PDB file of C-alpha atoms and ligand atoms in Angstrom:
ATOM      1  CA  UNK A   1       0.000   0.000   0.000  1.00 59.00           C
ATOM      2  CA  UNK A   2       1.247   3.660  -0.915  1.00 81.00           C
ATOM      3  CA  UNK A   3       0.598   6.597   0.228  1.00 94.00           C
ATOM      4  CA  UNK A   4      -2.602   7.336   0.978  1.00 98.00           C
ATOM      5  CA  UNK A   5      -5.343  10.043   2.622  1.00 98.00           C
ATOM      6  CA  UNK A   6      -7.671   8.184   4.849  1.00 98.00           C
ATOM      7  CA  UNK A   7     -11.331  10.136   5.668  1.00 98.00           C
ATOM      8  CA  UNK A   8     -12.035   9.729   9.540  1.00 98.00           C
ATOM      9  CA  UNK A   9     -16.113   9.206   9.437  1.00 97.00           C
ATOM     10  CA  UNK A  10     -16.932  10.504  12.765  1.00 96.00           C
ATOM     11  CA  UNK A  11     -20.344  10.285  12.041  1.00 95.00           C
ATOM     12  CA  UNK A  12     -23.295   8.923  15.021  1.00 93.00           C
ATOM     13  CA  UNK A  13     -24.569   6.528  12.388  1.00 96.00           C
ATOM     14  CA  UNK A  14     -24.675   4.457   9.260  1.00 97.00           C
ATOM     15  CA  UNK A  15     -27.453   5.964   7.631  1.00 97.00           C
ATOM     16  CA  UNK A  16     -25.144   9.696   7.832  1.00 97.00           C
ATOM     17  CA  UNK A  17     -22.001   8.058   7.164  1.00 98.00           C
ATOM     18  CA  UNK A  18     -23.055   5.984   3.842  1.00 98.00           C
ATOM     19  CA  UNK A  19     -25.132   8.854   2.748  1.00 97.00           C
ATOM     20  CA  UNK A  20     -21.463  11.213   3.400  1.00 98.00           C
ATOM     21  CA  UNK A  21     -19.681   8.500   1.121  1.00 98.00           C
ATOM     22  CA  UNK A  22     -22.533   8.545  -1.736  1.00 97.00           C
ATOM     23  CA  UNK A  23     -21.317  11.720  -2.799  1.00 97.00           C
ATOM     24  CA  UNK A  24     -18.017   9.895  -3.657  1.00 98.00           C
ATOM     25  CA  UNK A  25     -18.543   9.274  -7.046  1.00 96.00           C
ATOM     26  CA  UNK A  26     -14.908   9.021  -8.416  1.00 94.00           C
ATOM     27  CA  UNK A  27     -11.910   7.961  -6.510  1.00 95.00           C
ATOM     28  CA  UNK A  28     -13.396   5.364  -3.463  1.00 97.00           C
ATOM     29  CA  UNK A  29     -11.656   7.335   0.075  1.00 98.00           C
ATOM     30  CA  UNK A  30      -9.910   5.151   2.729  1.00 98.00           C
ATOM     31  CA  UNK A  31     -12.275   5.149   5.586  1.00 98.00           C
ATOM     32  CA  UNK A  32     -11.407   5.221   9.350  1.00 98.00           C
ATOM     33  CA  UNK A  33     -14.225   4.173  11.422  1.00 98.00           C
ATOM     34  CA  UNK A  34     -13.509   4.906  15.251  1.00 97.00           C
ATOM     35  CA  UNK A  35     -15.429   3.902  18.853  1.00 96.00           C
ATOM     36  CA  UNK A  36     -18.504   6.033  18.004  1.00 94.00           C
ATOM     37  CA  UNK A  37     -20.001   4.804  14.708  1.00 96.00           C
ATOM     38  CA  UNK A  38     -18.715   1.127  15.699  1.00 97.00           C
ATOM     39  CA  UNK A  39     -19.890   0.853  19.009  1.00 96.00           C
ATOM     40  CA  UNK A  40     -23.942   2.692  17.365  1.00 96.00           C
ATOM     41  CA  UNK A  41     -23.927   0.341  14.838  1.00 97.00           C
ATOM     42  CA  UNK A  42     -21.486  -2.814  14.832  1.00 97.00           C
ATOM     43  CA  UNK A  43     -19.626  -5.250  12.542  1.00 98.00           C
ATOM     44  CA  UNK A  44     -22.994  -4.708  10.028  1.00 98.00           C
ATOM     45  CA  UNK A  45     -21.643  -0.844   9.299  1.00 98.00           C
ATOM     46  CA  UNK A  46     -17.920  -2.198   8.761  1.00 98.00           C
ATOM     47  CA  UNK A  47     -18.792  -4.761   6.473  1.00 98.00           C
ATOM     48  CA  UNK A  48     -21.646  -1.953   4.493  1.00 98.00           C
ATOM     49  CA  UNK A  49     -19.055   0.413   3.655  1.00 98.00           C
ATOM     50  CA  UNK A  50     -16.188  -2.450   2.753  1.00 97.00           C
ATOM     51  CA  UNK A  51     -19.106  -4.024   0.298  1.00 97.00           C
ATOM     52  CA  UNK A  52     -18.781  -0.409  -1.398  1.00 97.00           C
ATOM     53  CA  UNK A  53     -15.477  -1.381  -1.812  1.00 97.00           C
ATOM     54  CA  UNK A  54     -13.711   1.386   0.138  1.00 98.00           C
ATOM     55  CA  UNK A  55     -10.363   0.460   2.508  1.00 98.00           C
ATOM     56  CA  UNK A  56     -11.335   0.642   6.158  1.00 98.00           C
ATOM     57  CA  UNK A  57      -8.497   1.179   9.129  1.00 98.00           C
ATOM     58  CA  UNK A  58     -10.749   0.254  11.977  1.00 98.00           C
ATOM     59  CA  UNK A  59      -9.636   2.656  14.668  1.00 98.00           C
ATOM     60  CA  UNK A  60     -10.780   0.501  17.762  1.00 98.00           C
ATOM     61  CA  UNK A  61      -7.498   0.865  19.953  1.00 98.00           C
ATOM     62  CA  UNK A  62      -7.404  -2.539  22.150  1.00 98.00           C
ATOM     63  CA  UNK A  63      -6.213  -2.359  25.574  1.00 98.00           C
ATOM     64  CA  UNK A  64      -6.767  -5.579  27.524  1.00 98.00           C
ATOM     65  CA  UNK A  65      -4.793  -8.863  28.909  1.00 98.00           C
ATOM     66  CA  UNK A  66      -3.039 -10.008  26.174  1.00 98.00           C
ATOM     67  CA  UNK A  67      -5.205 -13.128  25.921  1.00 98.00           C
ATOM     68  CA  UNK A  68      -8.599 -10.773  25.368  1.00 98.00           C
ATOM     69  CA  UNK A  69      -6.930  -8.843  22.854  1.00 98.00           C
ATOM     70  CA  UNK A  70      -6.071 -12.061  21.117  1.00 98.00           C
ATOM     71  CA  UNK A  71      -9.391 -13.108  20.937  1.00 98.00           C
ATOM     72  CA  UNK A  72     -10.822 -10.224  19.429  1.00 98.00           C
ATOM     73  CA  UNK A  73      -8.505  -9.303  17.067  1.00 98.00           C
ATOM     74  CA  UNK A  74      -9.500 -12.342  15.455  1.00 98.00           C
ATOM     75  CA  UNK A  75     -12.857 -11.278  15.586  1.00 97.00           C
ATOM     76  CA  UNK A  76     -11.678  -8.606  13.762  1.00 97.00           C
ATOM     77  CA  UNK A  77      -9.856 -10.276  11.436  1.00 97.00           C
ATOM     78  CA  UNK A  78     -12.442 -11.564  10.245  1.00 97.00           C
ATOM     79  CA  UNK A  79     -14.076  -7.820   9.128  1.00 97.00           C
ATOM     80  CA  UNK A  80     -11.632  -8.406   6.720  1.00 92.00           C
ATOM     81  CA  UNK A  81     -10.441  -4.449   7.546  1.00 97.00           C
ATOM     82  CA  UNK A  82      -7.143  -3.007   6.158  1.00 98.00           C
ATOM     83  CA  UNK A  83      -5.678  -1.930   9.179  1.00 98.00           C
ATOM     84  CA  UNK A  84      -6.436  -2.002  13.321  1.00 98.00           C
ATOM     85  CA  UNK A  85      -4.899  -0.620  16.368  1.00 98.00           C
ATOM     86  CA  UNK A  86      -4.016  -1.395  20.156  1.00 98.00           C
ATOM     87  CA  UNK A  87      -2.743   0.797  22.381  1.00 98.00           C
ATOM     88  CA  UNK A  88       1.241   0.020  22.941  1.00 98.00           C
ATOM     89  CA  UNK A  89       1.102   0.704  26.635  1.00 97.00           C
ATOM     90  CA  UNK A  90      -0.697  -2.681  26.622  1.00 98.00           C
ATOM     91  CA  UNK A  91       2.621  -3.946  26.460  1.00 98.00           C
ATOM     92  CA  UNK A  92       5.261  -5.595  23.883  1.00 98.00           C
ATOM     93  CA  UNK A  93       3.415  -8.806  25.169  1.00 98.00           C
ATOM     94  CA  UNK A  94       0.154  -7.562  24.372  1.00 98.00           C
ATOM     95  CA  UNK A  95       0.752  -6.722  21.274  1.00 98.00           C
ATOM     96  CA  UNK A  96       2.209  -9.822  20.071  1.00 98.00           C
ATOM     97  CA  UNK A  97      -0.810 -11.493  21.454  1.00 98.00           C
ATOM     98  CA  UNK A  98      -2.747  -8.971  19.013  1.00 98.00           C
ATOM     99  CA  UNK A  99      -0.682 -10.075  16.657  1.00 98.00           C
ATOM    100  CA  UNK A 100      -1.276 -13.479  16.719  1.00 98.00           C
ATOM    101  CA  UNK A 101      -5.051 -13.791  16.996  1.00 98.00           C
ATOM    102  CA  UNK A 102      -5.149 -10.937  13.983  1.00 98.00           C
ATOM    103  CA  UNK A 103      -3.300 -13.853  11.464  1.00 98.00           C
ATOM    104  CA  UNK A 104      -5.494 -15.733   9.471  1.00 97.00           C
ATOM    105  CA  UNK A 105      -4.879 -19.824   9.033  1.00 96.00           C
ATOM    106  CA  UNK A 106      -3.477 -18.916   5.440  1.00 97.00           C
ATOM    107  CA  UNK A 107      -1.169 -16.085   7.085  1.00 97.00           C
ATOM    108  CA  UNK A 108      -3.157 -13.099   5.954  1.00 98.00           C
ATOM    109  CA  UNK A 109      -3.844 -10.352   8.178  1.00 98.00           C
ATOM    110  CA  UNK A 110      -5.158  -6.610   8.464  1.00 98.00           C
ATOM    111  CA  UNK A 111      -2.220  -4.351   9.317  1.00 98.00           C
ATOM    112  CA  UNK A 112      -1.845  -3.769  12.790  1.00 98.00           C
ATOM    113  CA  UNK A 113      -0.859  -0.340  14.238  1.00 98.00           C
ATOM    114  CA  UNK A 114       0.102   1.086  17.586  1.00 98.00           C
ATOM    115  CA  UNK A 115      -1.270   4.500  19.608  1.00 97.00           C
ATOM    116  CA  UNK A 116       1.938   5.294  21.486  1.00 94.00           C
ATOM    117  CA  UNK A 117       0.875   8.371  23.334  1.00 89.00           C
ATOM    118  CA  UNK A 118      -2.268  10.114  22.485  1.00 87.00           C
ATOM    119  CA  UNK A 119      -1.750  13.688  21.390  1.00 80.00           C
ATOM    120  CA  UNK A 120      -4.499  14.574  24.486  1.00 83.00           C
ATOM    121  CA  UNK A 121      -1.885  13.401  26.767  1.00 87.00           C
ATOM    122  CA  UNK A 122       0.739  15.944  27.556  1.00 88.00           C
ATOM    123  CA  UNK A 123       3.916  15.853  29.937  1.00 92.00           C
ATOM    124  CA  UNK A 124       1.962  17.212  32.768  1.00 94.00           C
ATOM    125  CA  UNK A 125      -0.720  14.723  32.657  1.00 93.00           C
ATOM    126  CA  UNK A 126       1.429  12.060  31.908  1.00 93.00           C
ATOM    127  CA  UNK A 127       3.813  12.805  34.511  1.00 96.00           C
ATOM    128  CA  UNK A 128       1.467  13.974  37.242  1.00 96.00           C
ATOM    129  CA  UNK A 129      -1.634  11.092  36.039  1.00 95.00           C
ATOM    130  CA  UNK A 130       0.531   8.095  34.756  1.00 95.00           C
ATOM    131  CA  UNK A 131       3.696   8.523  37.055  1.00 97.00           C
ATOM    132  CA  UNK A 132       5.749   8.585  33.660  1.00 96.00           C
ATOM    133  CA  UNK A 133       8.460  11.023  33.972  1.00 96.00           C
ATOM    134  CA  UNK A 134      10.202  10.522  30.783  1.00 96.00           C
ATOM    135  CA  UNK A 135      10.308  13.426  28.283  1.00 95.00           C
ATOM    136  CA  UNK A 136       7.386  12.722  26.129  1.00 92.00           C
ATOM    137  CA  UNK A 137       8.869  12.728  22.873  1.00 92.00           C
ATOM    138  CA  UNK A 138      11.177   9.818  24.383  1.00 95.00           C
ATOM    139  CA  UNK A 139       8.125   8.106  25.467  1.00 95.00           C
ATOM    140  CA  UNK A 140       6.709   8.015  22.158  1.00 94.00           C
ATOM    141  CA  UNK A 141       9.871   6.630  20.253  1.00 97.00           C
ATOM    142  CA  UNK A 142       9.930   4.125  23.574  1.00 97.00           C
ATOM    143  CA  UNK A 143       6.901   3.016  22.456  1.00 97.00           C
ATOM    144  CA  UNK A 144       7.062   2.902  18.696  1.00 98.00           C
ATOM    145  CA  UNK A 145       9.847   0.447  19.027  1.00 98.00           C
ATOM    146  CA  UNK A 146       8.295  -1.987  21.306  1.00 98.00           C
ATOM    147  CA  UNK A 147       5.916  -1.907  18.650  1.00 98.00           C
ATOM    148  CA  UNK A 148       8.067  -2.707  16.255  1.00 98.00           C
ATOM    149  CA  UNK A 149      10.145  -5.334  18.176  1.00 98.00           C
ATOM    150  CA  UNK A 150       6.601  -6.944  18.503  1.00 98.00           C
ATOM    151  CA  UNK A 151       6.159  -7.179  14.965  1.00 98.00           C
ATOM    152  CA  UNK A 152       3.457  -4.567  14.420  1.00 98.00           C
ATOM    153  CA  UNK A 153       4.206  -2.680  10.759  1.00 98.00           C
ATOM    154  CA  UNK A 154       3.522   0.905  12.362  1.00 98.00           C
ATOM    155  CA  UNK A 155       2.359   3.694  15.119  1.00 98.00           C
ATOM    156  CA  UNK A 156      -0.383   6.328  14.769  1.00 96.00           C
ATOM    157  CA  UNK A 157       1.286   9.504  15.463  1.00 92.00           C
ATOM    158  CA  UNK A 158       1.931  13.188  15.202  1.00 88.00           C
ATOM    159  CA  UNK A 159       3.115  14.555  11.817  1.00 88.00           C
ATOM    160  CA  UNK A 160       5.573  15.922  13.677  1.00 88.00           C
ATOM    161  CA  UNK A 161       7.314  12.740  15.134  1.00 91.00           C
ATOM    162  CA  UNK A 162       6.648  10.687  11.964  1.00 94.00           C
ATOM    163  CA  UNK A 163      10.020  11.490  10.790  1.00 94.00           C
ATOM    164  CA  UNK A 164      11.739  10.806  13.952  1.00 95.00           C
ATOM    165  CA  UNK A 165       9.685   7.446  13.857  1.00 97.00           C
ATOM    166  CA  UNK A 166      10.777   6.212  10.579  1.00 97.00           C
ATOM    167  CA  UNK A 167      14.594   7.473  11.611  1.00 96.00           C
ATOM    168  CA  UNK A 168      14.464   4.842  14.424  1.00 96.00           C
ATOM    169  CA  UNK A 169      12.024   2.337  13.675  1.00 97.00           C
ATOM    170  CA  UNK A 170      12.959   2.138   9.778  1.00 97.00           C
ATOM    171  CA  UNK A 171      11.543   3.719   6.419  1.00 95.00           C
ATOM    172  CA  UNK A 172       8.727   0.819   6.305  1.00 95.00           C
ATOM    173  CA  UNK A 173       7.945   1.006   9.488  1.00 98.00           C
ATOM    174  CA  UNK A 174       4.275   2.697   9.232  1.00 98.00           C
ATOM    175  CA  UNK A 175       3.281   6.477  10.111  1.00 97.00           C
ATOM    176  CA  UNK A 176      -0.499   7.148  10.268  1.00 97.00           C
ATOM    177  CA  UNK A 177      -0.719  10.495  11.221  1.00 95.00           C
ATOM    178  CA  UNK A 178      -4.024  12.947  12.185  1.00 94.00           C
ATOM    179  CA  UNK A 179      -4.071  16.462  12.835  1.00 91.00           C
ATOM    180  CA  UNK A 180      -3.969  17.445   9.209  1.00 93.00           C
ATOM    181  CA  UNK A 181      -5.334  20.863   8.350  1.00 95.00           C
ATOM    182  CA  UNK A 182      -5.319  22.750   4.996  1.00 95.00           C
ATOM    183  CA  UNK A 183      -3.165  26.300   5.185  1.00 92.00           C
ATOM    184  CA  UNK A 184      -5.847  28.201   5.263  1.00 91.00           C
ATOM    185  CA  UNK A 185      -8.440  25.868   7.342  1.00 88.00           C
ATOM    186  CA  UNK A 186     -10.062  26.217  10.741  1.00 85.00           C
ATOM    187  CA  UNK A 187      -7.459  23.882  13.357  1.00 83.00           C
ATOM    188  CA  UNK A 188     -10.466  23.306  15.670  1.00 81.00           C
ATOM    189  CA  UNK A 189      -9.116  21.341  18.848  1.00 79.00           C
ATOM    190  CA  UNK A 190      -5.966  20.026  17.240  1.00 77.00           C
ATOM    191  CA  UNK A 191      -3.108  21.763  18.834  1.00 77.00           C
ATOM    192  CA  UNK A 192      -0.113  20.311  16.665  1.00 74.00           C
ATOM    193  CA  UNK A 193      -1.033  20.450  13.008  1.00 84.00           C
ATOM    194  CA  UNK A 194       0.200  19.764   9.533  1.00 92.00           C
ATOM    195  CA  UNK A 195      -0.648  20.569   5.948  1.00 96.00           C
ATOM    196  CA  UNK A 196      -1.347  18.011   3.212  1.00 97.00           C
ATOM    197  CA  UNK A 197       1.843  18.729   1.711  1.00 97.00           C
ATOM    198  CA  UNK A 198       4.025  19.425   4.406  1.00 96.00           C
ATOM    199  CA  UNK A 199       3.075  15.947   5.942  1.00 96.00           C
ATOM    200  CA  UNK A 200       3.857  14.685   2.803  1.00 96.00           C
ATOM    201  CA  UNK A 201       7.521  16.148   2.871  1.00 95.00           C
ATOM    202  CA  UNK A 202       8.374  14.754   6.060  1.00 93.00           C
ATOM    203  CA  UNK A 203       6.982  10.749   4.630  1.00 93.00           C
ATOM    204  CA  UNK A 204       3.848  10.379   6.344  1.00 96.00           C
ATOM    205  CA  UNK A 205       2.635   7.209   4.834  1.00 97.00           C
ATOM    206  CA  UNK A 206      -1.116   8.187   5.660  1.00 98.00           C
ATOM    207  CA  UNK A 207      -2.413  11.254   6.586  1.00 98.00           C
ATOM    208  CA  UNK A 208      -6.163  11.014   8.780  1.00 97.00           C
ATOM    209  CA  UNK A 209      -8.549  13.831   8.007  1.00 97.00           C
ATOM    210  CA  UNK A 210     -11.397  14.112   9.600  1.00 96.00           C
ATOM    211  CA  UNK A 211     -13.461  17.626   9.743  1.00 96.00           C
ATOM    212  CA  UNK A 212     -11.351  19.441   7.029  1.00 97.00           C
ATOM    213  CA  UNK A 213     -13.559  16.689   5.170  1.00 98.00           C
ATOM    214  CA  UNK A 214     -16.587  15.830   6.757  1.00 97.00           C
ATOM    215  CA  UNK A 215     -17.351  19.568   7.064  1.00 96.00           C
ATOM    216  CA  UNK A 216     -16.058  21.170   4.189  1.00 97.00           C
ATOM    217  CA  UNK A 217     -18.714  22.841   2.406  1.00 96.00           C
ATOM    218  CA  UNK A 218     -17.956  20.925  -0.548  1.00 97.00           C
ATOM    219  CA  UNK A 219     -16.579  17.549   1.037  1.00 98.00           C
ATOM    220  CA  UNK A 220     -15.321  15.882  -2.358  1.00 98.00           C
ATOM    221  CA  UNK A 221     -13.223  19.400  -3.290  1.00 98.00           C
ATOM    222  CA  UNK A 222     -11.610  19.159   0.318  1.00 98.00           C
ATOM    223  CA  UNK A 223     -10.493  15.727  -0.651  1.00 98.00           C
ATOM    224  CA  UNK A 224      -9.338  16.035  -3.731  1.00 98.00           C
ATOM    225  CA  UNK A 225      -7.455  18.764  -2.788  1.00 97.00           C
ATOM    226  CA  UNK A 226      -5.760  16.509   0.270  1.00 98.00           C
ATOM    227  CA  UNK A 227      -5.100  13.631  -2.357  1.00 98.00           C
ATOM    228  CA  UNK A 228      -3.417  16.258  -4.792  1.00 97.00           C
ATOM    229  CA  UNK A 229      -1.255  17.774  -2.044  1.00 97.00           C
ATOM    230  CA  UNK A 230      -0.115  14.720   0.136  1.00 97.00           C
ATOM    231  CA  UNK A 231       0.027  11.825  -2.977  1.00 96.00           C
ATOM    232  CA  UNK A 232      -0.397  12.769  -6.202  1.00 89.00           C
TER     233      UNK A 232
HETATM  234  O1  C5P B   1     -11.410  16.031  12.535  1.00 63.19           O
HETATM  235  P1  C5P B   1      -9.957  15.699  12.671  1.00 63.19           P
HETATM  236  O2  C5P B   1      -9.189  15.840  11.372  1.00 63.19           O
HETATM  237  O3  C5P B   1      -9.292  16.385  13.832  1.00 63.19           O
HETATM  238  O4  C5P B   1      -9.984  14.123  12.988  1.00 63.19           O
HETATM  239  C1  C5P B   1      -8.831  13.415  13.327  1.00 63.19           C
HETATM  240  C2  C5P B   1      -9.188  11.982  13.608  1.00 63.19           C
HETATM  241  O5  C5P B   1      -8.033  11.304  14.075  1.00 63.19           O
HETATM  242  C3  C5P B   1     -10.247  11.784  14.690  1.00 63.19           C
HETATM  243  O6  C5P B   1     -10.987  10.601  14.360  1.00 63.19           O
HETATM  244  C4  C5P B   1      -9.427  11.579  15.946  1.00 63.19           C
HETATM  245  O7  C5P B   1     -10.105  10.798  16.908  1.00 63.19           O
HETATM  246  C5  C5P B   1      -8.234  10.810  15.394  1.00 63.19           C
HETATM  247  N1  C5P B   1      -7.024  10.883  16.206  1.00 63.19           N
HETATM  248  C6  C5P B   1      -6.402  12.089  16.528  1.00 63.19           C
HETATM  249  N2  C5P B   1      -5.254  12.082  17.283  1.00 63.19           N
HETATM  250  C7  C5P B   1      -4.744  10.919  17.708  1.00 63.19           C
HETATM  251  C8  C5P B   1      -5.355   9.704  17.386  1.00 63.19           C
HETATM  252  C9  C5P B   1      -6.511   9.733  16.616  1.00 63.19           C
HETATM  253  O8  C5P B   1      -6.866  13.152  16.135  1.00 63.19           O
HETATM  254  N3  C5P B   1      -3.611  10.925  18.398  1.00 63.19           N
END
């Protein structure tokens, strides 16, 4: 898989969400589907919008015992998605276990990603919540390599650290990375943000965009425009 700009459908429900992707008449978007719309409406909306024939990175973020994780990734695995997550504090453990349960009995499987830190954590709250008292940056490249010493194929992260990430973790080592705005877009509650373009520059491998999209007046523009800046 190359480069690619993946649409995050926050949306409460199927009905809005296939409706938003009707208007995709042309080239079909990679589709992130998070907690909200899969948690309203269940496997049944993940397996609608792969029947349209769209990519889906199914942005569920597993945290459990290693043996739970296990057994659901398999349940996911058999979405037949394009790429899932677990949170890497679950441990290097962990997320071998995710690993394993995620690979099919012909060796298939769904790429499988890591959240290191989340961007809503800072060093204060991770310091003065978590007891971590490791520069966060650190933290983050910490993390992104027990992720790949587990096996995983890449981290979601910052635009920012993705080329810090592939500097330590290697150039195939996968950077999915949200906060993307346009140069002369709204940031809304993103606080460390990236253009199309300059995300590009510093080898994102996919960029998530979420309300640059979903509420651009003209949705289909605002992607095209992302696709031209950051792949084309
Ligand atoms: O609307 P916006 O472009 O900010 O959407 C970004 C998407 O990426 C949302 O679905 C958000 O939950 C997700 N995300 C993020 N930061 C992270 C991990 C995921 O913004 N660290």
């Amino acid at each position: 898989m190359g480069r690619d700009v993946i649409i995050a459908c926050d949306f409460p429900s199927a009905e809005k969400t296939l409706s938003f992707l009707d208007r995709f008449t042309g080239r079909k978007p990679f589709v992130k589907i998070g907690m909200e719309l899969f948690y309203a409406e269940g496997p049944a909306v993940v397996r609608a919008i792969k029947e349209r024939g769209h990519r889906i990175f199914l942005d569920l973020k597993l945290h459990d015992i290693p043996n739970t994780v296990k057994k659901s990734m398999a349940v996911l695995s058999a979405l037949d998605v394009d790429i899932v997550n677990c949170h890497a504090s679950g441990t290097v453990r962990m997320m071998e276990a995710a690993l394993e349960g995620l690979t099919r009995a012909d060796g298939t499987r769904p790429l499988l990603i890591a959240v290191t830190q989340l961007t809503s954590t800072d060093q204060e709250s991770m310091e003065e919540d978590l007891w971590i008292r490791e520069p966060i940056d650190r933290v983050v490249m910490h993390y992104a390599e027990n992720a790949r010493r587990a096996g995983l194929d890449g981290v979601v992260c910052s635009p920012l650290e993705a080329g810090k990430v592939h500097a330590v973790c290697g150039a195939d080592f996968l950077t999915v990375t949200p906060g993307v705005r346009f140069a002369d877009g709204d940031i809304g509650d993103q606080k460390r943000v990236m253009t199309p373009a300059a995300a590009r520059e510093i080898g994102s491998d996919y960029i998530v965009v979420g309300r640059p999209i979903t509420a651009a007046e003209d949705p289909v523009a605002a992607y095209t425009r992302c696709v031209e800046e950051f792949v084309d």
